[in-house]
mmCIF file of C-alpha atoms in Angstrom:
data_model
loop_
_atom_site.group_PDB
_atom_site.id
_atom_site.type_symbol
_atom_site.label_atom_id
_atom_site.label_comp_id
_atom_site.label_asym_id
_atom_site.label_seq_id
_atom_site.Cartn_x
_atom_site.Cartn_y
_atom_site.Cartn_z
ATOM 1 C CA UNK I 3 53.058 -189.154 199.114
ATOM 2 C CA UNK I 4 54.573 -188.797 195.713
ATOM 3 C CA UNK I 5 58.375 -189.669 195.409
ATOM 4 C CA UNK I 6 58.854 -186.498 194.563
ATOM 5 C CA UNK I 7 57.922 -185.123 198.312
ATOM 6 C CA UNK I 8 60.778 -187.761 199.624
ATOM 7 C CA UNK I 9 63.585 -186.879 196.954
ATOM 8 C CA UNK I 10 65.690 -184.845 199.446
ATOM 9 C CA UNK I 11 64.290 -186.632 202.770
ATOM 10 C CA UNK I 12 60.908 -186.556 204.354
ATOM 11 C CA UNK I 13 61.169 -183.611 206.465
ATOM 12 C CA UNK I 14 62.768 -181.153 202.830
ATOM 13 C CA UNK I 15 60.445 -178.998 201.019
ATOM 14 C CA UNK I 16 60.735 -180.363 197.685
ATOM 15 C CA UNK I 17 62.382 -178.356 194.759
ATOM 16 C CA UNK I 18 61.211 -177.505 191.402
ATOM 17 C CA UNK I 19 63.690 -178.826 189.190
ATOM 18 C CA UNK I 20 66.358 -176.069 188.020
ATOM 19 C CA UNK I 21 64.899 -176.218 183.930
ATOM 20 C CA UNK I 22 61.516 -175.535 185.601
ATOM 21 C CA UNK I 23 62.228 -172.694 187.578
ATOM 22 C CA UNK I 24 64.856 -170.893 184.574
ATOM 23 C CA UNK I 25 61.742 -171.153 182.155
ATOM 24 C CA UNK I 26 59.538 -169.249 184.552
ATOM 25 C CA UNK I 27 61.635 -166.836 185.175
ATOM 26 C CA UNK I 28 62.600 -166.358 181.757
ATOM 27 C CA UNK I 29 58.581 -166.321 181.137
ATOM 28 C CA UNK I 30 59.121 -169.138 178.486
ATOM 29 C CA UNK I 31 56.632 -171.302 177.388
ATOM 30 C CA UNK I 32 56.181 -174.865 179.581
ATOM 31 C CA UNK I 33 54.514 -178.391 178.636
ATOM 32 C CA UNK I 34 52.609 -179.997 181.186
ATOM 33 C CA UNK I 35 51.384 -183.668 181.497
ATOM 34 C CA UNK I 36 47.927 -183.990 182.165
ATOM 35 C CA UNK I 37 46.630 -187.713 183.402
ATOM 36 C CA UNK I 38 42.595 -188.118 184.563
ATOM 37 C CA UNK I 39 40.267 -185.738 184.244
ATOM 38 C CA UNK I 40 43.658 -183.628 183.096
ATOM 39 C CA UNK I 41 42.981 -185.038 180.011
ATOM 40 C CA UNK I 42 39.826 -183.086 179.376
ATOM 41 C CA UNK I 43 40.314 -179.367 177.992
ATOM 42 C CA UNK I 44 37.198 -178.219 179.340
ATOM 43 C CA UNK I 45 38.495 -179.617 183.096
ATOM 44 C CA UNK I 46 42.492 -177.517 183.446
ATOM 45 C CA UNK I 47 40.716 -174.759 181.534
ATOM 46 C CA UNK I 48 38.485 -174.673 184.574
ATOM 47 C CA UNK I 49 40.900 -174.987 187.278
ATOM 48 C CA UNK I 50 42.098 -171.600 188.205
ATOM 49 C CA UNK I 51 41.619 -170.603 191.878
ATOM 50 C CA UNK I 52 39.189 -168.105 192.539
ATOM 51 C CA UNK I 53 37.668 -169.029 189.230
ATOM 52 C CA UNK I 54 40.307 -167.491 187.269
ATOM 53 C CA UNK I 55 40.356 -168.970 183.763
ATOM 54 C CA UNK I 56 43.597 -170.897 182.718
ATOM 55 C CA UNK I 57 44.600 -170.392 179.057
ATOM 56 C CA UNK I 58 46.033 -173.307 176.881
ATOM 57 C CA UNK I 59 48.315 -172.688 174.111
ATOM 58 C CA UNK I 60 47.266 -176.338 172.828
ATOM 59 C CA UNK I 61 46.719 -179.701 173.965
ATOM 60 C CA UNK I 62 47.219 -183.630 172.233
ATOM 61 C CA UNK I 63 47.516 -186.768 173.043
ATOM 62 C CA UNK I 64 50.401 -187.659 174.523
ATOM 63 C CA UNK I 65 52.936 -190.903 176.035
ATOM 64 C CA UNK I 66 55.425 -191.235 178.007
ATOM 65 C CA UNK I 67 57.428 -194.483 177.913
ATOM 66 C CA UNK I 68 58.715 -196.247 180.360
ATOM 67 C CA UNK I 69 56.458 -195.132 183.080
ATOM 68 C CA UNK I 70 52.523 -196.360 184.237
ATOM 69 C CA UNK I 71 50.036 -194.504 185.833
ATOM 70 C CA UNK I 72 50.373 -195.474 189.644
ATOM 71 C CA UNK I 73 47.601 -193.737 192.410
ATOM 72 C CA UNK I 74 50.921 -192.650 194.420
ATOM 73 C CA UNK I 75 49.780 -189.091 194.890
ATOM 74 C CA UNK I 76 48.370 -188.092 198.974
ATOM 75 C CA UNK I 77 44.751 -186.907 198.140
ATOM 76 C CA UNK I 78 41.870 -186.413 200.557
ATOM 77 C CA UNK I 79 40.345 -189.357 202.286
ATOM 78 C CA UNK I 80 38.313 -190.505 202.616
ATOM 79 C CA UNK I 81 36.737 -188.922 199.472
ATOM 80 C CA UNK I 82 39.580 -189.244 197.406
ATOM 81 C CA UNK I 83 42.631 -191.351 199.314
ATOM 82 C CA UNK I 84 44.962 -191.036 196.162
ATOM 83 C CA UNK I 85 45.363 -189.112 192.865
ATOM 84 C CA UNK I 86 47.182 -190.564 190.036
ATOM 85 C CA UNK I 87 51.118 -189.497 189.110
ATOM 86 C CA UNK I 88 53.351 -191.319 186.710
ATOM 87 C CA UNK I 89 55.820 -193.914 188.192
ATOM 88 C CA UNK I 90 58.648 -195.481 186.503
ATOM 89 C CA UNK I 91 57.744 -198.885 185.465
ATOM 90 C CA UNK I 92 61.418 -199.716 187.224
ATOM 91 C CA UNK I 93 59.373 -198.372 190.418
ATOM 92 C CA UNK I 94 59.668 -201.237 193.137
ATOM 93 C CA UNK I 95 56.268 -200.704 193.872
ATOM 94 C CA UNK I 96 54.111 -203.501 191.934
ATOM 95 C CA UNK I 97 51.231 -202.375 189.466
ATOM 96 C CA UNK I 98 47.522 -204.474 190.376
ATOM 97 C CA UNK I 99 47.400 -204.733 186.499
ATOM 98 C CA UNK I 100 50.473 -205.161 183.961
ATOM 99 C CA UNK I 101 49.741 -203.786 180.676
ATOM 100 C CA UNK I 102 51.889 -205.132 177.470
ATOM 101 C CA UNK I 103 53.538 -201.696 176.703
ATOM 102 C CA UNK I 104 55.111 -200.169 179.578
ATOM 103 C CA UNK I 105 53.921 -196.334 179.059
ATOM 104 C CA UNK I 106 51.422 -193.771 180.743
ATOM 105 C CA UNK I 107 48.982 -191.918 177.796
ATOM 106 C CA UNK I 108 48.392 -188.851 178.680
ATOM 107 C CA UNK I 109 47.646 -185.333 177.215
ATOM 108 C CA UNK I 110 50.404 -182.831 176.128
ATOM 109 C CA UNK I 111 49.654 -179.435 177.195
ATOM 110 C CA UNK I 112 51.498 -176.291 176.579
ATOM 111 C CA UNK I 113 51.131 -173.409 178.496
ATOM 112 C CA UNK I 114 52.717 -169.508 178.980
ATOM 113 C CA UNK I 115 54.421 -169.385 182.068
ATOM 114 C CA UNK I 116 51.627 -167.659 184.165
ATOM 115 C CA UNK I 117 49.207 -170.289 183.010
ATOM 116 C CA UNK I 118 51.235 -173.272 184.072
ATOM 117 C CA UNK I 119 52.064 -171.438 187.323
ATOM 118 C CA UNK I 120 47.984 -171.606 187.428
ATOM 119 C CA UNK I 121 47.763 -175.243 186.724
ATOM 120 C CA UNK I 122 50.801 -176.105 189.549
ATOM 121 C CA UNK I 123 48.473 -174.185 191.747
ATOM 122 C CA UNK I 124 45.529 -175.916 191.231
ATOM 123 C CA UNK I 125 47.785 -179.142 191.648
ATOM 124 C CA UNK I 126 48.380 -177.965 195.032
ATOM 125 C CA UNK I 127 52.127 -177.305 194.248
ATOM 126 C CA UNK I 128 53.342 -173.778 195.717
ATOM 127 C CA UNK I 129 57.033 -171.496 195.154
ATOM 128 C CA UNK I 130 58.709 -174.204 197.224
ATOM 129 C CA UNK I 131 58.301 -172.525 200.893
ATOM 130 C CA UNK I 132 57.054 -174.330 203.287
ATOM 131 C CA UNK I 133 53.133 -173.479 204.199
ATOM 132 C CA UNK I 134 52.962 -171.695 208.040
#
């Protein structure tokens, strides 16, 4: 599982950080950081559940320094054992290939609040309440 799922213990609900969770409920404007097929308009745009459309306000190429692409991310084996997250390249964990600049590329996406609750979603992220 992601680090995130073990930030406050294994058996906590993880939280949305606080700046997340102000700017939806202030409906602001969020950025999200796509990685993958995340990278691809056509793919988020396609992404909604129940085939709703999800609406970007734009999307560019994008880094992040100081962190790598890692497969650290539970997926669905054995179709799909792991999905990729960003790590910090201080991460203990050690990369199978060490690239000369430690960063992640990525695409920049910006989205309305509603659209990047869509995206989180798809993602397989809920409101932070545990699943019955």
């Amino acid at each position: 599982q992601s680090a995130l799922a073990y930030a406050n213990g294994p058996s906590k609900v993880p939280t949305r950080p606080a700046l997340v969770q102000d700017a939806i409920a202030a409906g602001h404007d969020l950025y999200y950081f796509g990685l993958g097929s995340n990278m691809l308009r056509s793919k988020i745009e396609n992404r909604g559940v129940n085939g709703s459309k999800i609406e970007l306000l734009s999307i560019e190429p994008a880094v992040v320094q100081g962190h790598r692409l890692a497969f650290n991310v539970r997926g669905f084996p054995p179709l799909e054992p792991a999905m990729g997250g960003l790590e910090p390249c201080s991460s203990p964990s050690r990369p199978l290939n060490k690239y000369s600049e430690d960063e992640c590329h990525g695409a920049l996406v910006l989205l309305t609040s509603e659209n990047f609750e869509k995206v989180m979603r798809s993602e397989g992220v809920g409101d932070d309440v545990p699943n019955p």
